Short mmCIF file of C-alpha atoms and ligand atoms in Angstrom, two decimals:
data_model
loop_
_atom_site.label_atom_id
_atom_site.label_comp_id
_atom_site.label_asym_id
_atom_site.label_seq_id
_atom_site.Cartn_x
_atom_site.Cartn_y
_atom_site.Cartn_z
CA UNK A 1 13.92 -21.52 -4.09
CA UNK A 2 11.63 -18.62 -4.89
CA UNK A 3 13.29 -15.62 -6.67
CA UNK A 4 13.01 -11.80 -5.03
CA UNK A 5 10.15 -10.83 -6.41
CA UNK A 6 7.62 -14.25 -5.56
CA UNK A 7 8.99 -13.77 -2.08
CA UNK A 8 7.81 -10.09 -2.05
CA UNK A 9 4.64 -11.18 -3.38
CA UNK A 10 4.12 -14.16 -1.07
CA UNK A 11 4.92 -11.55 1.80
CA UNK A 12 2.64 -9.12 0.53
CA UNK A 13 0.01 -11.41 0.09
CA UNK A 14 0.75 -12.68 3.96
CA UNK A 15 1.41 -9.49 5.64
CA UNK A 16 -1.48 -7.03 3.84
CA UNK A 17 -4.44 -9.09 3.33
CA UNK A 18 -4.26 -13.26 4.51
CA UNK A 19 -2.08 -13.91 7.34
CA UNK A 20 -4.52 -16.48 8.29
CA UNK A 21 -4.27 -18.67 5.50
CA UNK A 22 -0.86 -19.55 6.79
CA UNK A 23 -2.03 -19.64 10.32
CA UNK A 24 -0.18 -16.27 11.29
CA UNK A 25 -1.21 -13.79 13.78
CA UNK A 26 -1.02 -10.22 13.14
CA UNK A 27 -0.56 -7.79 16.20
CA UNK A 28 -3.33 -4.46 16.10
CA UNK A 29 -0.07 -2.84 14.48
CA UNK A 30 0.24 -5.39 11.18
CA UNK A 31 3.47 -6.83 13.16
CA UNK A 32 4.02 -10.58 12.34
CA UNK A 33 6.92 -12.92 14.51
CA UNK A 34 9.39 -13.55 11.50
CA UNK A 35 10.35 -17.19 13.15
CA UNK A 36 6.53 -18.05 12.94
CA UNK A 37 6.45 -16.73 9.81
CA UNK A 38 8.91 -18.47 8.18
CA UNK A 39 8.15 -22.26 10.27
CA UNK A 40 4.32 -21.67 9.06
CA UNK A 41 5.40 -20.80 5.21
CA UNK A 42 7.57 -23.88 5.18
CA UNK A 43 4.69 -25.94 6.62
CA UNK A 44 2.71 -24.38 3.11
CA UNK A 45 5.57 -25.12 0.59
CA UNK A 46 7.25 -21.62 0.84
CA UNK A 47 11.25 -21.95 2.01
CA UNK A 48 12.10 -18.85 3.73
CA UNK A 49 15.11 -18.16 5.55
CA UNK A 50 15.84 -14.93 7.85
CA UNK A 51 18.64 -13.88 5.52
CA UNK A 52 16.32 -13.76 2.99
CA UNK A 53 13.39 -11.89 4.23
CA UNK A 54 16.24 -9.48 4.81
CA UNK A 55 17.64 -9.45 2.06
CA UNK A 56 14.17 -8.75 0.14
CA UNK A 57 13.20 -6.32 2.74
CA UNK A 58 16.53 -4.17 2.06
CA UNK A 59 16.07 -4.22 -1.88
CA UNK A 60 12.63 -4.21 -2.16
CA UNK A 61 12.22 -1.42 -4.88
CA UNK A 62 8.86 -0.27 -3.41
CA UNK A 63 10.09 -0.47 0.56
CA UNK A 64 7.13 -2.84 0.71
CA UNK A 65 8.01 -3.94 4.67
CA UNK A 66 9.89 -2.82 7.43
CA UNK A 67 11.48 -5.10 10.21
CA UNK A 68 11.52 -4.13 13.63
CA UNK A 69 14.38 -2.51 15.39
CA UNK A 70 15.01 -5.62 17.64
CA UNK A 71 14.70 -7.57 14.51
CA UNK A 72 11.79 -9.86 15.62
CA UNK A 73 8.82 -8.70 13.19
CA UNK A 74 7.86 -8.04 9.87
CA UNK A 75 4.96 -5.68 8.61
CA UNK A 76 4.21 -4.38 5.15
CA UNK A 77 4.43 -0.66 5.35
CA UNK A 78 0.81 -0.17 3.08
CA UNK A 79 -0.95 -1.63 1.27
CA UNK A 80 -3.51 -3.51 3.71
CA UNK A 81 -6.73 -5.00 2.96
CA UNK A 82 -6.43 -5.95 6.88
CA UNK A 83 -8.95 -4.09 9.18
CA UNK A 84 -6.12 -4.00 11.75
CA UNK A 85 -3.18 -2.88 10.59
CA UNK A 86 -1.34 0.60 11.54
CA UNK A 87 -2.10 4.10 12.77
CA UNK A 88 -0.71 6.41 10.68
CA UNK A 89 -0.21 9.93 11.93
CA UNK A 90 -2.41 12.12 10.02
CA UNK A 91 -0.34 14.97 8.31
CA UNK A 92 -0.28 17.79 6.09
CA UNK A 93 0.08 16.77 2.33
CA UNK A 94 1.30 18.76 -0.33
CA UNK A 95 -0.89 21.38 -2.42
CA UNK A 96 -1.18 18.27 -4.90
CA UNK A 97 -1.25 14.33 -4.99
CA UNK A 98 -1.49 11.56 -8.09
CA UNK A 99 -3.76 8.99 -8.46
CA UNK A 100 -2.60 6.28 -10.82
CA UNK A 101 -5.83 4.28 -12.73
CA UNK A 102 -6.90 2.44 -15.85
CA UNK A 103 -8.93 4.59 -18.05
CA UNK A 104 -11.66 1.63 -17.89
CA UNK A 105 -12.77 2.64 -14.15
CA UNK A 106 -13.04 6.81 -15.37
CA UNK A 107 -17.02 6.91 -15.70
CA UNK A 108 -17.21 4.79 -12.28
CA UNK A 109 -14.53 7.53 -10.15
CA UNK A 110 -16.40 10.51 -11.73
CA UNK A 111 -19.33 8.94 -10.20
CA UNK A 112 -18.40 7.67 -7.05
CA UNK A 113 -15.16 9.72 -6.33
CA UNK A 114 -11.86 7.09 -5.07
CA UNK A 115 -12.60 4.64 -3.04
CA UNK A 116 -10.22 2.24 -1.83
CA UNK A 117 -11.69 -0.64 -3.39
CA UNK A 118 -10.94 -3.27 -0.83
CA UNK A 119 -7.87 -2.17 0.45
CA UNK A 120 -7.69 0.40 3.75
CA UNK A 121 -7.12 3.63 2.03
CA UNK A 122 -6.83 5.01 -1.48
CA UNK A 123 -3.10 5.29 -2.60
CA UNK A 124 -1.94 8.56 -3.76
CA UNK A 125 1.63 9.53 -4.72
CA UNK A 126 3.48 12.65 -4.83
CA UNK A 127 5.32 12.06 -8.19
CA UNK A 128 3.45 11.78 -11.58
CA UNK A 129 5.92 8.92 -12.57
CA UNK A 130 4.75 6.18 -10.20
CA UNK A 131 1.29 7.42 -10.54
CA UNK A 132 1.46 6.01 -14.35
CA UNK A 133 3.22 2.83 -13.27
CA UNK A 134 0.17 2.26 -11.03
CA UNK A 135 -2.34 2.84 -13.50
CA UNK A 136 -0.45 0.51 -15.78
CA UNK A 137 -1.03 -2.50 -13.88
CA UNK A 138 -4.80 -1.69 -14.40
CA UNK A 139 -4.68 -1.21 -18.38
CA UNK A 140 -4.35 1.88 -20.39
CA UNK A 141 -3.13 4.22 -17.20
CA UNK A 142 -4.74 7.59 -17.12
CA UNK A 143 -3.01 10.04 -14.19
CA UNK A 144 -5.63 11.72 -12.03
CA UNK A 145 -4.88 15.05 -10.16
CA UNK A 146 -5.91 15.29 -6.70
CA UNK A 147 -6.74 18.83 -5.00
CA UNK A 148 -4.86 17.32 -1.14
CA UNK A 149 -4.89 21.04 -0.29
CA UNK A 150 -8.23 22.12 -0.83
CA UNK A 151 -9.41 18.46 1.19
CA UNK A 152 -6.99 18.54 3.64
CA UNK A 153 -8.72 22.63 4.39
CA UNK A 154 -11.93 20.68 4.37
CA UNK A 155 -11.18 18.14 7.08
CA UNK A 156 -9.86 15.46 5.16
CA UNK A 157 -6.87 13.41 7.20
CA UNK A 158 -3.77 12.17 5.08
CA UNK A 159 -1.01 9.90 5.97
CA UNK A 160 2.10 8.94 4.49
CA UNK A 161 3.09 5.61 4.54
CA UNK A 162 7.03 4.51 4.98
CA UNK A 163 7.76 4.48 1.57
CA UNK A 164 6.51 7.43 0.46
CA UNK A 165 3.19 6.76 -0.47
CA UNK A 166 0.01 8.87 0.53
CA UNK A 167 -3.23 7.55 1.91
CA UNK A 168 -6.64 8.96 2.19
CA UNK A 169 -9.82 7.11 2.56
CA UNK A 170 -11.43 8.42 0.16
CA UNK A 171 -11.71 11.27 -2.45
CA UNK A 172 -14.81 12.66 -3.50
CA UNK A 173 -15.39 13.58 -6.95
CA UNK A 174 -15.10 17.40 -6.66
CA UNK A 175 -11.08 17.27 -5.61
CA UNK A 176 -10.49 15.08 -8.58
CA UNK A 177 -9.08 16.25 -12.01
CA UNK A 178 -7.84 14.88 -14.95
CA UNK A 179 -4.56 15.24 -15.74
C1 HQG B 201 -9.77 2.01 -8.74
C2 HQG B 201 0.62 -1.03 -5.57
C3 HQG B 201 -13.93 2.23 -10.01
C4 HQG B 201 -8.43 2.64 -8.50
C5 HQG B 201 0.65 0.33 -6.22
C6 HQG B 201 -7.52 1.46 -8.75
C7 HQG B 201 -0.01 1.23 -5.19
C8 HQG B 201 -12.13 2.74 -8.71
C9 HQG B 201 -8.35 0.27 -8.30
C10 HQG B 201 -0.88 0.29 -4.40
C11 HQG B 201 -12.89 3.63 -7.95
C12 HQG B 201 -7.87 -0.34 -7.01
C13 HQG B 201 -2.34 0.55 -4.63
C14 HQG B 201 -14.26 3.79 -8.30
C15 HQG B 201 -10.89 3.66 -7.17
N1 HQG B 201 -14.73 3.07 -9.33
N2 HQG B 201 -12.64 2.04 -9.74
N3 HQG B 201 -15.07 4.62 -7.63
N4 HQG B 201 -12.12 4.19 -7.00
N5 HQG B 201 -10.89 2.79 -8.21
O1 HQG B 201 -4.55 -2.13 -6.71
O2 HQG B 201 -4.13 2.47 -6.17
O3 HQG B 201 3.13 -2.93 -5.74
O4 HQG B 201 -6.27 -1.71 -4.89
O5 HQG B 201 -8.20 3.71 -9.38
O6 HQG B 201 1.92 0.74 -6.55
O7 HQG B 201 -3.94 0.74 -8.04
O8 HQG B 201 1.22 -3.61 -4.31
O9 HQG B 201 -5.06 0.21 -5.81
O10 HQG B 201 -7.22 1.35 -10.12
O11 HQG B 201 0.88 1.88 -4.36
O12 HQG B 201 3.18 -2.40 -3.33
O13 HQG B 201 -9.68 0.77 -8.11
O14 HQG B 201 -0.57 -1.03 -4.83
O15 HQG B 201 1.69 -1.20 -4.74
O16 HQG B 201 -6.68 -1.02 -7.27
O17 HQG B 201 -2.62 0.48 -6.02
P1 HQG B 201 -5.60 -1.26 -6.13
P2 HQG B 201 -3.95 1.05 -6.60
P3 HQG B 201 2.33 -2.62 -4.53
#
């Protein structure tokens, strides 16, 4: 059986960017039927059982997916490459958000502001802490400061994910600051 964190990976993989290569249908909201899910992952090698989607959902450390409330479907909270996925309410952010990168991909940003890269939205975080972790899975992390105040006063929509983290679709240049 696959440990905790292959499952979370496999579901990521499933439920952000490639339902289809399992044969699984997405609803315009990222929802996917858990009992579909886990007949199609068997059919591709990957034992899954309901107790332990749950169980991975509940301890995931990143609250990567949420399960509905009748307990039918699975989505990943962010994350999505996925055109159709889920409307997030646009809100106010705080004064400040962190942006997490490698230093390798500094000369590109400065040119070309954040883009998301081929995911949805660029992934922001309110605490300087993860923003390092998430550069570290790039190479040598370097945090990036990002004025939310001054582009939310500009027009710029923001959304906040389940677990905590921010989305914007992009950041130009001029709101961007190195740490
Ligand atoms: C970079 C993980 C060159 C951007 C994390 C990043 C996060 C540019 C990379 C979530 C650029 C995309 C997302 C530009 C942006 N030129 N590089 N103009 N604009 N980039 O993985 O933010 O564990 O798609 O800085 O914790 O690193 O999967 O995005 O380095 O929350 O749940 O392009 O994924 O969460 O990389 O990470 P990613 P990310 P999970």
């Amino acid at each position: 059986m696959k440990d905790k964190v292959q499952i979370s990976r496999f579901l990521s993989y499933i439920l952000r960017h490639a339902p289809e290569s399992i044969g699984l249908t997405l609803d315009d909201q990222g929802w996917g039927e858990i009992s579909k899910l886990i007949s199609l992952a068997q059919k591709n090698g990957t034992a899954l059982t309901i107790e332990l989607i749950k169980y991975v959902v509940e301890t995931n450390d990143k609250k990567r997916f949420a399960i509905s409330e009748d307990g039918l479907f699975i989505r990943a909270v962010q994350g999505h490459s996925l055109k159709t996925t889920i409307d997030y309410q646009a809100i106010t952010p705080p004064k400040i958000l962190f942006h997490g990168t490698a230093t390798r991909f500094l000369d590109s940003i400065f040119k070309q502001g954040l883009i998301p890269n081929g995911r949805q939205y660029v992934h922001l975080s309110q605490d300087y802490k993860t923003a390092v972790n998430v550069g570290d899975r790039h190479g040598k992390a370097i945090v990036l400061t990002v004025d939310s105040e001054k582009m939310f006063s500009e027009g710029f929509e923001f959304y906040q994910a389940e677990n905590g983290v921010w989305l914007t679709l992009s950041v130009p240049v001029k709101y961007l600051k190195i740490d």
